[in-house]
PDB file of C-alpha atoms in Angstrom:
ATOM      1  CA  UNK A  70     133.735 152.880  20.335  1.00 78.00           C
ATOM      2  CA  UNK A  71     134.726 154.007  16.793  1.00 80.00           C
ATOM      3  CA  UNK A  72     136.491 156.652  16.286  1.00 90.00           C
ATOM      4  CA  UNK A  73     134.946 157.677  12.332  1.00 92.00           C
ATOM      5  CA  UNK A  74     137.651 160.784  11.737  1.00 94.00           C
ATOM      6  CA  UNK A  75     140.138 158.152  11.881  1.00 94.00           C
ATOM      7  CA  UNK A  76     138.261 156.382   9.190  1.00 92.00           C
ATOM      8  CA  UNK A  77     137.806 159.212   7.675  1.00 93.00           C
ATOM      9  CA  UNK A  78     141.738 160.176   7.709  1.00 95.00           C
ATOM     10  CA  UNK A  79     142.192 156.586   6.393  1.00 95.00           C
ATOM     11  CA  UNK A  80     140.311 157.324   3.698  1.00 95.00           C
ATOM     12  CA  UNK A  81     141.797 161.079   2.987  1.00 96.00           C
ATOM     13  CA  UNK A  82     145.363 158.939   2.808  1.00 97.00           C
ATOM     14  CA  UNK A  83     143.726 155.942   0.428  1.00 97.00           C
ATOM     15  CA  UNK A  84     142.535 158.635  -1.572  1.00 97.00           C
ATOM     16  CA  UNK A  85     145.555 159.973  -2.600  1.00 97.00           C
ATOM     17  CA  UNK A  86     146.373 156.299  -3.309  1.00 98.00           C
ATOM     18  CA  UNK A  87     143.766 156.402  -6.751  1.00 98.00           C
ATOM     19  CA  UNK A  88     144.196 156.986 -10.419  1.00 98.00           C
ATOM     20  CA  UNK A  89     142.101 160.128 -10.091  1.00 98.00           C
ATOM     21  CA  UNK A  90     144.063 161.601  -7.639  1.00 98.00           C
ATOM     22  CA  UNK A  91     147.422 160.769  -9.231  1.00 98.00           C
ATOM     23  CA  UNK A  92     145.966 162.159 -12.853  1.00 98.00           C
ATOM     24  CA  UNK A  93     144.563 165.461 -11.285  1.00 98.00           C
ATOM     25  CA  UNK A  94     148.399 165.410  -9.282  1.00 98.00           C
ATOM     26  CA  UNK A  95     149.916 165.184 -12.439  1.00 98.00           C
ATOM     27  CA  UNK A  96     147.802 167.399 -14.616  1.00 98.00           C
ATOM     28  CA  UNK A  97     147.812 170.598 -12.045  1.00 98.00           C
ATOM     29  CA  UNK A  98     152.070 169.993 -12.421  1.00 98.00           C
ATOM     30  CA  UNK A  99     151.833 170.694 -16.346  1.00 98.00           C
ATOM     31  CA  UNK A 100     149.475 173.135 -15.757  1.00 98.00           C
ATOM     32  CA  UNK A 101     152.004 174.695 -13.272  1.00 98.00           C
ATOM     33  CA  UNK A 102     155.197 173.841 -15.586  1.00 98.00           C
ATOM     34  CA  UNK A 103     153.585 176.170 -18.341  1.00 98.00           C
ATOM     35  CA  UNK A 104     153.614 179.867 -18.093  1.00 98.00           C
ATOM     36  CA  UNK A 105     150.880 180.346 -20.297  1.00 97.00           C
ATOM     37  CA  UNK A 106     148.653 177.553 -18.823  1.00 97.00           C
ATOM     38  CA  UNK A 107     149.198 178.970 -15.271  1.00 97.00           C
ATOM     39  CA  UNK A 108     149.086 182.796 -15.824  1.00 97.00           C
ATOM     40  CA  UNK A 109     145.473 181.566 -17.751  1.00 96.00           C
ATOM     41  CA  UNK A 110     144.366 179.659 -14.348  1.00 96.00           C
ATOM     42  CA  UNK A 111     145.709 181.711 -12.377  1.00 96.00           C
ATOM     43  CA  UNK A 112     143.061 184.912 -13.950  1.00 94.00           C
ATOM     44  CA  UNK A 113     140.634 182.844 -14.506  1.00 93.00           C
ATOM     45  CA  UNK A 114     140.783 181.611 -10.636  1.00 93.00           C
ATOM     46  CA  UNK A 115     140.562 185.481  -9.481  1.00 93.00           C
ATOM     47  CA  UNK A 116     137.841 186.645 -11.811  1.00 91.00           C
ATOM     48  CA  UNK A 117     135.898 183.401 -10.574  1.00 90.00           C
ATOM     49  CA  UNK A 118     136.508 184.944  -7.258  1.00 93.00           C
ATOM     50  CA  UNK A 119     135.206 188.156  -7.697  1.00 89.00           C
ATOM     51  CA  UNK A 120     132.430 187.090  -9.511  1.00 88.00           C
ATOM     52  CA  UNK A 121     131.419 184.680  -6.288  1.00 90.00           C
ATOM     53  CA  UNK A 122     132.311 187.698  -4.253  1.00 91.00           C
ATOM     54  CA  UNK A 123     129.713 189.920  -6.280  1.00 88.00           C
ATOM     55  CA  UNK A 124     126.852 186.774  -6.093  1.00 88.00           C
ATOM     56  CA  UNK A 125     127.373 186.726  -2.483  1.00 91.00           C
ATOM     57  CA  UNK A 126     127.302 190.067  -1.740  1.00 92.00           C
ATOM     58  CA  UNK A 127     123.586 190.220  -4.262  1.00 90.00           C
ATOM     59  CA  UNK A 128     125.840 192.772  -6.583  1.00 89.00           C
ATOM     60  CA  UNK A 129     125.384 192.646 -10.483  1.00 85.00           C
ATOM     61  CA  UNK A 130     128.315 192.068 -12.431  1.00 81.00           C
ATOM     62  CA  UNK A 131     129.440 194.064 -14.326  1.00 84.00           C
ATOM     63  CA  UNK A 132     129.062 193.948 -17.783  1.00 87.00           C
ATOM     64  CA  UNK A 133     132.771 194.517 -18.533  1.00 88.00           C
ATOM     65  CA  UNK A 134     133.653 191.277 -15.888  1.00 84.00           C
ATOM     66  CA  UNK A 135     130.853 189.016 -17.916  1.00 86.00           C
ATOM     67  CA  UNK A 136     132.993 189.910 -20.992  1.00 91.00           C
ATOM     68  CA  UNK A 137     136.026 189.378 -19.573  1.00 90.00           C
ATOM     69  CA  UNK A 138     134.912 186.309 -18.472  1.00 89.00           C
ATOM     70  CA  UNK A 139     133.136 184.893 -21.385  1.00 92.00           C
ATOM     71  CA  UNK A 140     136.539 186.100 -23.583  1.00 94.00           C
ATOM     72  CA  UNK A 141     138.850 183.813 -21.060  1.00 93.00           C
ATOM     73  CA  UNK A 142     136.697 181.096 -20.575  1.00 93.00           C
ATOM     74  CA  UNK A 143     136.583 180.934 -24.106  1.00 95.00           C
ATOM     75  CA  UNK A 144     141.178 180.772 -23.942  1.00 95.00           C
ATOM     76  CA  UNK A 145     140.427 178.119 -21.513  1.00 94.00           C
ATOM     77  CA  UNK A 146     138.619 176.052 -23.353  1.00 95.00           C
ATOM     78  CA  UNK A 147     141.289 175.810 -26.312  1.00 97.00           C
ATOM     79  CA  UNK A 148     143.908 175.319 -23.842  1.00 97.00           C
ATOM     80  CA  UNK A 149     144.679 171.698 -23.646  1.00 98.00           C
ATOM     81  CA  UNK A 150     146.502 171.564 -20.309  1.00 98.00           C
ATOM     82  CA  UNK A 151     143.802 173.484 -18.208  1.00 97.00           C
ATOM     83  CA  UNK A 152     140.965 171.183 -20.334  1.00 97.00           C
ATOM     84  CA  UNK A 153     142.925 167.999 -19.214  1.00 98.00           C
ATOM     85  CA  UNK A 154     143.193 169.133 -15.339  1.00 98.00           C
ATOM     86  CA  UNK A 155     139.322 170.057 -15.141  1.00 97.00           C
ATOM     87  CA  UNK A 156     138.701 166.795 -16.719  1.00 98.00           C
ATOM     88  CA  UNK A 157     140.844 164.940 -13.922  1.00 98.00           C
ATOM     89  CA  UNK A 158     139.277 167.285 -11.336  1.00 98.00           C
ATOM     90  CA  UNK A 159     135.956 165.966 -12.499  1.00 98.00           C
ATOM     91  CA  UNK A 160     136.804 162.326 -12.402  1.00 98.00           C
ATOM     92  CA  UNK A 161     138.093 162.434  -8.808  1.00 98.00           C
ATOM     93  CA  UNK A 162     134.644 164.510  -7.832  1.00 98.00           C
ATOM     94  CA  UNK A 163     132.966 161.500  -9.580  1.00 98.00           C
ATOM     95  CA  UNK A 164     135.106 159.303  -7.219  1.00 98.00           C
ATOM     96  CA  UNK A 165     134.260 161.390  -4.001  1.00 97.00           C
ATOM     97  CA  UNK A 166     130.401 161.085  -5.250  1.00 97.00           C
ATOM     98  CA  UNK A 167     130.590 157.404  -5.660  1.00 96.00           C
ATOM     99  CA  UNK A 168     132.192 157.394  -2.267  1.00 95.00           C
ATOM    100  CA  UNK A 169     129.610 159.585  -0.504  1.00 95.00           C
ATOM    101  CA  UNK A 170     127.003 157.454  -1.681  1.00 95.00           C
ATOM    102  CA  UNK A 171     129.067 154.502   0.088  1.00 94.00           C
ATOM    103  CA  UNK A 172     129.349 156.309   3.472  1.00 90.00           C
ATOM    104  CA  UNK A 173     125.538 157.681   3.227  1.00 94.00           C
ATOM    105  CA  UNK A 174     123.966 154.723   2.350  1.00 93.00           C
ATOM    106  CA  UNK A 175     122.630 153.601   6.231  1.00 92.00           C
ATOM    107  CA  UNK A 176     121.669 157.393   6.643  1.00 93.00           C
ATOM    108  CA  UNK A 177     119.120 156.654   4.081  1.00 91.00           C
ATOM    109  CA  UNK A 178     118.550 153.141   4.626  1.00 92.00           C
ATOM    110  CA  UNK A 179     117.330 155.032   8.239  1.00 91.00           C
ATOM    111  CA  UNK A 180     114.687 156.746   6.615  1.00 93.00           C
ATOM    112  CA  UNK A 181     113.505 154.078   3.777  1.00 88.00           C
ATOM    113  CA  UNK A 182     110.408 152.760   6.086  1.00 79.00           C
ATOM    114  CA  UNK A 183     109.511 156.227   6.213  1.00 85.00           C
ATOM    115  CA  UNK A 184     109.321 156.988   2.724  1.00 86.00           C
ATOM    116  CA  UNK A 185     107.415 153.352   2.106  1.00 78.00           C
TER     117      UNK A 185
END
């Protein structure tokens, strides 16, 4: 019988294996290596956090936090290190995507006489 977490592990491992992976490894260390590019993640991390806190818990925020917000997401945006690790973080979500659609494709194929 197959065992599909140990595909799946094989596939965790390959992963790390990929451009994407070794460009989003690479940014997050120059994002890390510069005080001013990490202190910026860092606050922008824990006011993304407490705003997902607040959504969860059905709480308006604040209009101080959606200043605050809008004022650092603004510093991110200028910042080129932080820009070029979200960009890497997107291409290796692309990846996974692609992927997914890979590993989903005879969960689907299941239901296509159905939907015919």
């Amino acid at each position: 019988m197959v065992n599909v977490y140990d595909s799946a592990n094989k596939l965790a491992e390959d992963l790390t294996q990929t451009d994407q992976y070794k460009a989003l490894q690479k940014a997050i260390k120059d994002v890390e290596e510069n005080d001013e590019s990490s202190a910026m993640f860092k606050k922008m991390d824990e006011l993304q956090a407490k705003i997902l806190r607040a959504q969860q818990a059905g709480q308006h925020l604040a209009a101080e936090d959606q200043q605050a917000y809008k004022d650092l997401n603004d510093q991110v945006q200028k910042n080129d290190l932080i820009v070029n690790m979200l960009k890497s973080e997107q291409a290796l979500y692309d990846l996974l995507n692609d992927i997914q659609k890979t590993y989903s494709k005879p969960i689907n194929d299941l239901y296509e006489d159905l939907r015919n």
